[in-house]
mmCIF file of C-alpha atoms in Angstrom:
data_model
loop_
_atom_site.group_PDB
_atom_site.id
_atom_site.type_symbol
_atom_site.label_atom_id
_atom_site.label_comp_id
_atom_site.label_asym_id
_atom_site.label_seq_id
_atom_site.Cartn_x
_atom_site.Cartn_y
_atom_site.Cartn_z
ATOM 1 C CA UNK W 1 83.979 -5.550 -20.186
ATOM 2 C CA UNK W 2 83.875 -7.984 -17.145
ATOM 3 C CA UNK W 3 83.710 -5.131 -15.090
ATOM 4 C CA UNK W 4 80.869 -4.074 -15.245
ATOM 5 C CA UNK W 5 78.788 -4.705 -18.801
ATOM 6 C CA UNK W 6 77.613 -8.480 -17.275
ATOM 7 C CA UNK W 7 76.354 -7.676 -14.127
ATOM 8 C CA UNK W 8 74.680 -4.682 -15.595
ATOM 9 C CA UNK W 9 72.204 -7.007 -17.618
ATOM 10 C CA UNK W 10 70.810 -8.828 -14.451
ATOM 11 C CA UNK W 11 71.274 -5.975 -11.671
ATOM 12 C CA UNK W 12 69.424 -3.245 -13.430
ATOM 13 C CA UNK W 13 66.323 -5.643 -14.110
ATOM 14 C CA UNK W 14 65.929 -5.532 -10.694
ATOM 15 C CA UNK W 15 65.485 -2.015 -10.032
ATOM 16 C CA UNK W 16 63.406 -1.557 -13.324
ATOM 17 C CA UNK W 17 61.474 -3.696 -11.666
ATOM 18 C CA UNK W 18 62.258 -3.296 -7.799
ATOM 19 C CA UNK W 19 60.202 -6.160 -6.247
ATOM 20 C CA UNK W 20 62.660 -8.262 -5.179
ATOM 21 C CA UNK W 21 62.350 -9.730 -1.983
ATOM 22 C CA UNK W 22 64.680 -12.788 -0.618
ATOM 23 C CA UNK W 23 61.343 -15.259 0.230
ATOM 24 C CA UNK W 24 57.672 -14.954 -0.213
ATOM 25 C CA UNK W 25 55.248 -15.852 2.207
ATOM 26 C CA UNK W 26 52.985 -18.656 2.286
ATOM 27 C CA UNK W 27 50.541 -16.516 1.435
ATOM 28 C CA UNK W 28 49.844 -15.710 -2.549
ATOM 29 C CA UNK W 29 50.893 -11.945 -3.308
ATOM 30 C CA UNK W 30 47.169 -10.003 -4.043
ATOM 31 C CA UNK W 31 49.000 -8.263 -6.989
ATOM 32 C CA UNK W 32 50.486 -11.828 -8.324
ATOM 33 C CA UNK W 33 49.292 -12.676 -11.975
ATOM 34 C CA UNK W 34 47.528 -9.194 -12.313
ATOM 35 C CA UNK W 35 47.946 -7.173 -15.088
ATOM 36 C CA UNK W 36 48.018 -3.089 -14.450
ATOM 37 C CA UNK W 37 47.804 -0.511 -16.761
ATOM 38 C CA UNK W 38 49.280 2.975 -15.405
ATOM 39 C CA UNK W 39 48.205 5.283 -17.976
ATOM 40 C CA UNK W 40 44.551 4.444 -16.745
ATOM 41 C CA UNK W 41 45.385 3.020 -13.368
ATOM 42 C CA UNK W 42 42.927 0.120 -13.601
ATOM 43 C CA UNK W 43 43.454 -3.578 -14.026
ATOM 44 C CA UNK W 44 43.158 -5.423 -17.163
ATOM 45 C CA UNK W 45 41.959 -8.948 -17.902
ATOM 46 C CA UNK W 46 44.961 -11.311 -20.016
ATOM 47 C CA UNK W 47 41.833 -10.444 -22.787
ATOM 48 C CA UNK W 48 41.806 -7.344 -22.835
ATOM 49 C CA UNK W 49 45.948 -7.175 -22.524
ATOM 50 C CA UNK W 50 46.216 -9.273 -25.190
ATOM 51 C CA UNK W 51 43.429 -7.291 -27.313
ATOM 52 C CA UNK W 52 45.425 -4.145 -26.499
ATOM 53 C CA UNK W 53 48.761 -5.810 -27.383
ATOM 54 C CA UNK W 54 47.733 -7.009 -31.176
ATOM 55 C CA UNK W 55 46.667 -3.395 -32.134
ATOM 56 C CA UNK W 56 50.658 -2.692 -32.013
ATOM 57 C CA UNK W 57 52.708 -3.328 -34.796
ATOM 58 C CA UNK W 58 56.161 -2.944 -32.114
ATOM 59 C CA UNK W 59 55.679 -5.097 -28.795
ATOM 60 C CA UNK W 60 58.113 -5.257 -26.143
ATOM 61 C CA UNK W 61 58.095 -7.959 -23.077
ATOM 62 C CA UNK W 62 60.204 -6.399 -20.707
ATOM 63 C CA UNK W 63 61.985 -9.462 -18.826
ATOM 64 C CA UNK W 64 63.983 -9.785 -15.310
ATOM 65 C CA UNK W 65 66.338 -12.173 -17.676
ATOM 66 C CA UNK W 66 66.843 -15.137 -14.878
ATOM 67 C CA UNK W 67 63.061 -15.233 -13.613
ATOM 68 C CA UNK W 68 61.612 -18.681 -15.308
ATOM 69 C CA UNK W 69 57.700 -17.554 -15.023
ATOM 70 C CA UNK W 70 58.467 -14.191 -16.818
ATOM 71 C CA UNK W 71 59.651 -16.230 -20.222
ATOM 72 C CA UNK W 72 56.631 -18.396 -19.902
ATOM 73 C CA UNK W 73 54.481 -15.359 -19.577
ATOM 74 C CA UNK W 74 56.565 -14.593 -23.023
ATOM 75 C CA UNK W 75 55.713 -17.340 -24.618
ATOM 76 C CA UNK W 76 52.070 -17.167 -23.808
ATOM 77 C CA UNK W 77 51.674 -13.186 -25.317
ATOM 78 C CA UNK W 78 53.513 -14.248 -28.061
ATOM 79 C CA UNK W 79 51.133 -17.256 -28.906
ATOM 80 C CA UNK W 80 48.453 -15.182 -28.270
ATOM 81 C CA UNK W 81 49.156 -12.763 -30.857
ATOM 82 C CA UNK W 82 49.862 -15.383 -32.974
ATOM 83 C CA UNK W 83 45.862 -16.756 -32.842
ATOM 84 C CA UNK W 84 44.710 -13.825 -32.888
ATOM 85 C CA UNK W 85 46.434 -13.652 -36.537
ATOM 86 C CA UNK W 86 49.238 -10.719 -36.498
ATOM 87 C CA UNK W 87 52.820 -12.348 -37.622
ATOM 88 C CA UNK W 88 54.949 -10.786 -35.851
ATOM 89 C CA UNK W 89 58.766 -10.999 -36.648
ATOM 90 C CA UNK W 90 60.286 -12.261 -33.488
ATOM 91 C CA UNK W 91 63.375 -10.057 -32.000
ATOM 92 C CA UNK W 92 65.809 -10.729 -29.137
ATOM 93 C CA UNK W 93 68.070 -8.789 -26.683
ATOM 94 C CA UNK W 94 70.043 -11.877 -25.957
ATOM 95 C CA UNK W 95 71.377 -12.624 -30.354
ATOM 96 C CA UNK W 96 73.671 -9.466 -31.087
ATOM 97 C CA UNK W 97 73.656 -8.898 -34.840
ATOM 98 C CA UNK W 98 76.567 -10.571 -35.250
ATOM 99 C CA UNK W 99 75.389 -13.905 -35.032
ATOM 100 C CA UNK W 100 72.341 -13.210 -37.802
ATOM 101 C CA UNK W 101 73.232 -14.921 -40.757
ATOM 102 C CA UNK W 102 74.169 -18.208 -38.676
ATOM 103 C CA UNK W 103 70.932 -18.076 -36.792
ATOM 104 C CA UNK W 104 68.918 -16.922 -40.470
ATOM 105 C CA UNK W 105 70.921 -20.272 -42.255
ATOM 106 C CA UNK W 106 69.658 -22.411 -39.714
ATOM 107 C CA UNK W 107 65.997 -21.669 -39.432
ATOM 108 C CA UNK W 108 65.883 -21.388 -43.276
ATOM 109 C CA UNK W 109 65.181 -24.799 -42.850
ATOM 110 C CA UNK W 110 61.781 -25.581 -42.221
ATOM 111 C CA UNK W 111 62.742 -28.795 -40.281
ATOM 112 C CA UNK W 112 65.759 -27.518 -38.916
ATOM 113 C CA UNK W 113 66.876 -28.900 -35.466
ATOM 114 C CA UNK W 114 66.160 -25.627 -33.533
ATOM 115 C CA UNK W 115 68.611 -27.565 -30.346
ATOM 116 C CA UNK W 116 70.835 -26.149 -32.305
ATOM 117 C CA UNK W 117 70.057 -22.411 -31.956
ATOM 118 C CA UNK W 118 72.502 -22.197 -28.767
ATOM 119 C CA UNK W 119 75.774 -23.404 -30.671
ATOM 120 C CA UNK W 120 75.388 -21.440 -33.600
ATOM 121 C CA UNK W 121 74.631 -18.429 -31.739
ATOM 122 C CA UNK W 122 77.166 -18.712 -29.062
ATOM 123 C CA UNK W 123 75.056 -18.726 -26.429
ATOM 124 C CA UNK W 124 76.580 -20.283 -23.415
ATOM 125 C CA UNK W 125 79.663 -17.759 -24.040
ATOM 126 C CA UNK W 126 77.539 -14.974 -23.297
ATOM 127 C CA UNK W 127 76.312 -15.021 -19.985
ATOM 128 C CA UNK W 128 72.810 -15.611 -20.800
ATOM 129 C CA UNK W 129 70.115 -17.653 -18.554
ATOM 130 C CA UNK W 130 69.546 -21.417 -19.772
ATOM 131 C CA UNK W 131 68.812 -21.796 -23.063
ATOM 132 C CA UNK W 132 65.692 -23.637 -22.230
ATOM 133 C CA UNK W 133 63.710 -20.136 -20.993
ATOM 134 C CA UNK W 134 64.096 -18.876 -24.249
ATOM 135 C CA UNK W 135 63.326 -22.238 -26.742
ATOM 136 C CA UNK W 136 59.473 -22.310 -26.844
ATOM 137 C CA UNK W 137 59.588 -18.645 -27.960
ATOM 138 C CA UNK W 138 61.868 -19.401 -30.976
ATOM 139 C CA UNK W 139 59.994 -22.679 -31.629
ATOM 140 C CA UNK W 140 56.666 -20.664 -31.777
ATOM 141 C CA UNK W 141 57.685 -18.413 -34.497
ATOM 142 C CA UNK W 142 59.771 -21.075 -36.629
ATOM 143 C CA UNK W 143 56.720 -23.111 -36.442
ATOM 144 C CA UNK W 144 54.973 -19.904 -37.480
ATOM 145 C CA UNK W 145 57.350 -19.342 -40.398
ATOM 146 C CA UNK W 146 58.295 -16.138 -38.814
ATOM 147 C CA UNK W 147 61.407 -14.444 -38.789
ATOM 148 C CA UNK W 148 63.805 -14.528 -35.522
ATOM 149 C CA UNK W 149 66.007 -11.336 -35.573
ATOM 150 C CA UNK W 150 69.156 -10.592 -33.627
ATOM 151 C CA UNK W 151 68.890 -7.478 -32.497
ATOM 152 C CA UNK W 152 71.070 -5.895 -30.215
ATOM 153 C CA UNK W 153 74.943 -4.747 -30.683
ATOM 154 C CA UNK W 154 77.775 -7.244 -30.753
ATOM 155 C CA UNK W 155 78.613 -7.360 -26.911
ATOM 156 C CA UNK W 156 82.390 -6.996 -27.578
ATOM 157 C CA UNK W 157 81.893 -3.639 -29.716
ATOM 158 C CA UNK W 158 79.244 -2.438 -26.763
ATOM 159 C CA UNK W 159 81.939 -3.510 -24.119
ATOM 160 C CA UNK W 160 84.550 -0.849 -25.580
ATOM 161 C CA UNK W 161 82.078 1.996 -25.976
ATOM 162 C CA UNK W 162 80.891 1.741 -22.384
ATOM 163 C CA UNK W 163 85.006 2.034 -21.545
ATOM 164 C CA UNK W 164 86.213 4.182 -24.254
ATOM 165 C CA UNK W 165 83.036 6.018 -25.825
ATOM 166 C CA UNK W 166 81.377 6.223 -29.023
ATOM 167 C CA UNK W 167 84.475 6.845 -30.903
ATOM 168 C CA UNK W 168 84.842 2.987 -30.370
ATOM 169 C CA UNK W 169 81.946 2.342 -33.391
ATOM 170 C CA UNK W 170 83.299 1.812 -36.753
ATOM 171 C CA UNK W 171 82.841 5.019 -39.060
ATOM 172 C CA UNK W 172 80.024 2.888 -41.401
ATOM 173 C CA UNK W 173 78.001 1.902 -37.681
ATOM 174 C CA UNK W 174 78.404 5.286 -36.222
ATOM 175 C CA UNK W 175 76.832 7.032 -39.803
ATOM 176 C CA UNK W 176 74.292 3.688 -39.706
ATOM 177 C CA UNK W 177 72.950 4.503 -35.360
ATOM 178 C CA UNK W 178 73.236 8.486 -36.443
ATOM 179 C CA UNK W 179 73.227 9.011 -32.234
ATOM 180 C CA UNK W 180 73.003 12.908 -32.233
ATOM 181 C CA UNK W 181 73.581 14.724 -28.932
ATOM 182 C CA UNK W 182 72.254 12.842 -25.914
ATOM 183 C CA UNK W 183 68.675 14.124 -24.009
ATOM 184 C CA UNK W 184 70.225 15.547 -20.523
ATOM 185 C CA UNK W 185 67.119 14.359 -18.809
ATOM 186 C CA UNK W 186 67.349 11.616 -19.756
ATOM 187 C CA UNK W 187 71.197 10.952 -19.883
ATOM 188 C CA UNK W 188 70.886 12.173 -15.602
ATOM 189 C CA UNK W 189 67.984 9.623 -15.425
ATOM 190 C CA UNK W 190 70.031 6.732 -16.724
ATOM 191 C CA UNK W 191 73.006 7.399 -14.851
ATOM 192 C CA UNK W 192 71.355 7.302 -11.731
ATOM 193 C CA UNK W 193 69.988 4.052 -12.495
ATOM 194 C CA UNK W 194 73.508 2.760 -13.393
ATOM 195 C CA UNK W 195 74.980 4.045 -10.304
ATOM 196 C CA UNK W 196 72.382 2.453 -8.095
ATOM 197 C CA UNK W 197 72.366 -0.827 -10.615
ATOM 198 C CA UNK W 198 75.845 -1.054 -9.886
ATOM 199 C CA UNK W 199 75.810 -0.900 -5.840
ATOM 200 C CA UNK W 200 76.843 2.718 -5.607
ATOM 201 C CA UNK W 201 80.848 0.780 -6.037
ATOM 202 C CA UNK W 202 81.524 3.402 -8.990
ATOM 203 C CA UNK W 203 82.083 6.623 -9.365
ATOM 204 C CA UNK W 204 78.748 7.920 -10.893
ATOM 205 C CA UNK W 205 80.357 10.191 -13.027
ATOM 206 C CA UNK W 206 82.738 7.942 -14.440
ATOM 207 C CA UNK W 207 79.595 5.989 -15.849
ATOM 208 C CA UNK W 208 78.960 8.637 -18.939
ATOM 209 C CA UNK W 209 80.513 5.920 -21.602
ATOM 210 C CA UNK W 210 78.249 3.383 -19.926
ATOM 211 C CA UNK W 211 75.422 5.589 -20.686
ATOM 212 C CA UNK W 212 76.433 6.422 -24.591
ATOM 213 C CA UNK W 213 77.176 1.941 -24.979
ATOM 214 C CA UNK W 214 72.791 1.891 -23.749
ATOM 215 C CA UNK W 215 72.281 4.397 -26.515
ATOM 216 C CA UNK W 216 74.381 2.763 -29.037
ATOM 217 C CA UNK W 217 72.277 -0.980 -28.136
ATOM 218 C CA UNK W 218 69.126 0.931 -28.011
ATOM 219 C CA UNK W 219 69.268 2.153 -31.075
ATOM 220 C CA UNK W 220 70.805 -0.598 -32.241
ATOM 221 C CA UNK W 221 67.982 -2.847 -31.422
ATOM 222 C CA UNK W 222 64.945 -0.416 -33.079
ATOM 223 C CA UNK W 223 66.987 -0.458 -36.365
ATOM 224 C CA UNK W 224 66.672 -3.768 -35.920
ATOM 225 C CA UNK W 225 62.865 -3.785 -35.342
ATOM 226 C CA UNK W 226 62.476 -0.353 -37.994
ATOM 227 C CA UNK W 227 64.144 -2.809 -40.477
ATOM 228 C CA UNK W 228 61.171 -5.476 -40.126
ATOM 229 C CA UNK W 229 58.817 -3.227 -39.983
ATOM 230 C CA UNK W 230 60.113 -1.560 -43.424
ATOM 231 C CA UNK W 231 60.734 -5.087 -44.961
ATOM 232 C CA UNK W 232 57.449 -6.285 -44.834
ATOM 233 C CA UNK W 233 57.244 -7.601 -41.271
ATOM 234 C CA UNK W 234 53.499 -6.999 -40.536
ATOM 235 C CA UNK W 235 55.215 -6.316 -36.661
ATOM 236 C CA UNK W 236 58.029 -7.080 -34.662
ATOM 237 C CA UNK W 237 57.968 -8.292 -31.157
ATOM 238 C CA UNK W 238 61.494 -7.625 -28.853
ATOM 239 C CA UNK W 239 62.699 -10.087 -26.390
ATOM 240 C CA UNK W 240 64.003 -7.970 -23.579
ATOM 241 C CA UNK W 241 65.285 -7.031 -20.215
ATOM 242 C CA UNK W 242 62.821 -4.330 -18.726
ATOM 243 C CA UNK W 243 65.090 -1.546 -19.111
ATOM 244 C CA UNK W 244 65.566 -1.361 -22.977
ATOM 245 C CA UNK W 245 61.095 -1.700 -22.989
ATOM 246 C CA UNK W 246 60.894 1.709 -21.351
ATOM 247 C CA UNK W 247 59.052 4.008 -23.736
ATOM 248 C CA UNK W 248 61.009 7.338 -23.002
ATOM 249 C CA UNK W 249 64.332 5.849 -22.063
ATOM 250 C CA UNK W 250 64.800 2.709 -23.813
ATOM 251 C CA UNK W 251 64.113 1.250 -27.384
ATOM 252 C CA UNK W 252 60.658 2.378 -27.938
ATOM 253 C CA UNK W 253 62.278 6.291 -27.699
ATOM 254 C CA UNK W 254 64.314 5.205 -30.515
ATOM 255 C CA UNK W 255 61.368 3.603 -33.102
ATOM 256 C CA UNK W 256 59.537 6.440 -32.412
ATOM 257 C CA UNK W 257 62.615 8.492 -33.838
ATOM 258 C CA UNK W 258 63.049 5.840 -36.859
ATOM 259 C CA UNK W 259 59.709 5.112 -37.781
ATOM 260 C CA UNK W 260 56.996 8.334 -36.659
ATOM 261 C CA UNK W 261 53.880 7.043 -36.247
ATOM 262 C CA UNK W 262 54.356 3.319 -36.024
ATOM 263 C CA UNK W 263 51.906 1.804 -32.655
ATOM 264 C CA UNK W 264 54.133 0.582 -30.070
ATOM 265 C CA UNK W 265 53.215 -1.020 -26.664
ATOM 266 C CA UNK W 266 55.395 -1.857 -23.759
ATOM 267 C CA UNK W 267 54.769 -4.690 -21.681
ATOM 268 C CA UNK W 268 57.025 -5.436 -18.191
ATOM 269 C CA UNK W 269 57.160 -8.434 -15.881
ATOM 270 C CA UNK W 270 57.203 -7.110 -12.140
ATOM 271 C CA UNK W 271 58.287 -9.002 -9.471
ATOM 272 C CA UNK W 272 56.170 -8.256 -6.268
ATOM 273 C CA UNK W 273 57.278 -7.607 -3.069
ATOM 274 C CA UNK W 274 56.001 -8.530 0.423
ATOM 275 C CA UNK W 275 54.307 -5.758 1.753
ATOM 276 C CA UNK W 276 53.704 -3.470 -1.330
ATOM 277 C CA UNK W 277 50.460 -4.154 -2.829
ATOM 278 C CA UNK W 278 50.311 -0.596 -4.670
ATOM 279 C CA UNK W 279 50.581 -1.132 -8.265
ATOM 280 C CA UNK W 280 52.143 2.689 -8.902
ATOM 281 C CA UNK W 281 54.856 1.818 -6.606
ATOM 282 C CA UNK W 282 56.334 -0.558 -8.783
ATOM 283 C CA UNK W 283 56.735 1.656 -11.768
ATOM 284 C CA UNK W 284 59.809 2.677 -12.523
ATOM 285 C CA UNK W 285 59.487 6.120 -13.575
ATOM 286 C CA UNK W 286 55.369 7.643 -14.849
ATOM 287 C CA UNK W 287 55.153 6.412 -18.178
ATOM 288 C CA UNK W 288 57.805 3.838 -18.315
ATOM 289 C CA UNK W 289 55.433 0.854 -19.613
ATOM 290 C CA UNK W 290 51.711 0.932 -20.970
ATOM 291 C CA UNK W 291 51.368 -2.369 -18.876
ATOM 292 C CA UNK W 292 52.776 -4.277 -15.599
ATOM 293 C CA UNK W 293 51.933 -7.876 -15.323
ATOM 294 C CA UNK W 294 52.418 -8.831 -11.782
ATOM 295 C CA UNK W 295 54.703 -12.082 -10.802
ATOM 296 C CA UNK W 296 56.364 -13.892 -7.871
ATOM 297 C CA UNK W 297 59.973 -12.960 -7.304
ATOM 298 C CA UNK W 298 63.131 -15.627 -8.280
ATOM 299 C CA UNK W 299 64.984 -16.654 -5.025
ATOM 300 C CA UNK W 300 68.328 -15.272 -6.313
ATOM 301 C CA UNK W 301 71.492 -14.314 -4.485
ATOM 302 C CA UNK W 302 72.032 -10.567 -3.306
ATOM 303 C CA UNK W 303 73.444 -9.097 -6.543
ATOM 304 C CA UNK W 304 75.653 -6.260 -5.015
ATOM 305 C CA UNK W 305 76.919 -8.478 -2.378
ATOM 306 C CA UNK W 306 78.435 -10.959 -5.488
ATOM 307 C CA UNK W 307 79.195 -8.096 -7.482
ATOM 308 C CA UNK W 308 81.614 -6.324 -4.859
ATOM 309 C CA UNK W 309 83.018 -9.000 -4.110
ATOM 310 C CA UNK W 310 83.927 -9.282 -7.767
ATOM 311 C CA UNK W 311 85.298 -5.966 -7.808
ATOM 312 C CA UNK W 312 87.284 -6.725 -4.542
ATOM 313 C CA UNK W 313 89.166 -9.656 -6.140
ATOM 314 C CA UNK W 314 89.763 -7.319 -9.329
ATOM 315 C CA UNK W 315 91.867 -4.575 -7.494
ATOM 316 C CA UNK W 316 93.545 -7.437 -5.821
ATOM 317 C CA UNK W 317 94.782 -8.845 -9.155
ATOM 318 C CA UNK W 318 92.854 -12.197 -8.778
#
């Protein structure tokens, strides 16, 4: 699992959303705090994203997980669908569905002591950024009387698919994801990106059970949000890294294939980069989002430097 499952989650944020740059300039980015919209190429107001955002009964904010400005961004979409009056059910990424019914027994409570969402949910064992990005979006649907979902696959159980393959999921969770034969296009898409995510230090075809453990989560995480949405959720709103927001690659592909029909809108956080000030050249692939809302980029070390080094002290035995 070490491997190569937690370096995955940060590494491929950054190439989903490829403006990294090691410093920015004195000068303020002319893309930063912009909002794009690449299916009509024009910029939209926080109004009119918002506006756009509310009509959907599935939202996704596509996050690079350890940038602090992206989960305030979070916070303020989710608040703003809030006054504009859709109740949302609020979904993360970072709770595996493992952890539900300890998460569900504490915020039964209407005064329950939400500092305590981190130790019932395990979340300093899971490699996660500090608690603290992600608190004011719980607190806002608690407060809300909304429900907070766990969404994604238990990272153990997605660990030993993306070694050993689907044959890893219990019989009763295989039936319950029904993953059919995998797209081509898109299973040669996805292993690109995990062969670049992961510094070009593995074999790319030796990634293919990698590729079947993002399916598996995926799909995972829209049952998840189909679930809501069929229990009486009015929407559901997923917590995310930018990756798993795609609409033909990641979770949205999925809902579409659950739930027919059902509005969806895809929202990533792209960090800009000196130099580029072309909106399309900070999509990941045509189609990938149906908005880009522009921010600075987190001073953070090199990723593949840190992660071959990793993989250097692995083969030594260390």
């Amino acid at each position: 699992m070490k491997k190569y499952f937690l370096p995955f989650l940060s590494i491929l944020a950054l190439l989903v959303s490829p403006g990294f740059s090691a410093a920015q300039g004195a000068d303020k980015h002319p893309l930063e705090g912009r909002v794009w919209s690449p299916r009509t190429g024009g910029f939209l107001t926080e109004e009119a994203l918002f506006e756009r955002m509310a009509r959907a009964r599935a939202v996704y904010l596509g996050e690079i997980h350890d940038n602090p400005i992206h989960h305030r961004l979070q916070a303020r979409a989710y608040r703003a669908l809030l006054d504009r009056g859709r109740r949302h059910a609020l979904a993360f990424e970072m709770f595996s569905t493992d952890v539900q019914p300890a998460l569900s027994k504490l915020l039964r409570d209407p005064e329950a002591d939400l500092s305590k969402v981190p130790e019932v949910t395990g979340w300093d064992r899971r490699g996660w950024p500090d608690w603290s990005m992600y608190a004011p979006l719980v607190e806002l649907a608690h407060r809300a009387g909304l429900p907070v979902l766990a969404a994604d696959l238990p990272r153990a159980l997605a660990g030993r698919v993306s070694r050993k393959g689907l044959g890893e999921l219990p019989p009763d969770l295989a039936r319950e994801l029904a993953l059919g034969p995998p797209d081509p296009g898109k299973r040669e898409t996805m292993l690109d990106v995990f062969f670049e995510s992961h510094c070009r230090a593995l074999p790319r075809e030796k990634l293919g059970n990698l590729f079947e453990s993002w399916r598996a989560r995926n799909r995972t995480m829209a049952l998840t949000m189909a679930r809501a949405l069929r229990e009486g959720s009015e929407g559901a709103l997923l917590i995310t890294g930018g990756g798993h927001a795609e609409r033909e690659t990641g979770v949205p592909s999925d809902l579409d294939a659950l739930a027919p029909g059902v509005e969806q809108f895809a929202l990533a956080f792209a960090e800009v980069r000196d130099g580029e000030t072309r909106p399309e050249a900070y999509r990941a692939r045509p189609g990938a989002y149906d908005a880009l809302w522009f921010t600075p980029a987190h001073p953070r070390e090199d990723p593949c430097v840190k992660y071959k080094k990793g993989l250097e002290r692995m083969k030594k035995g260390h």
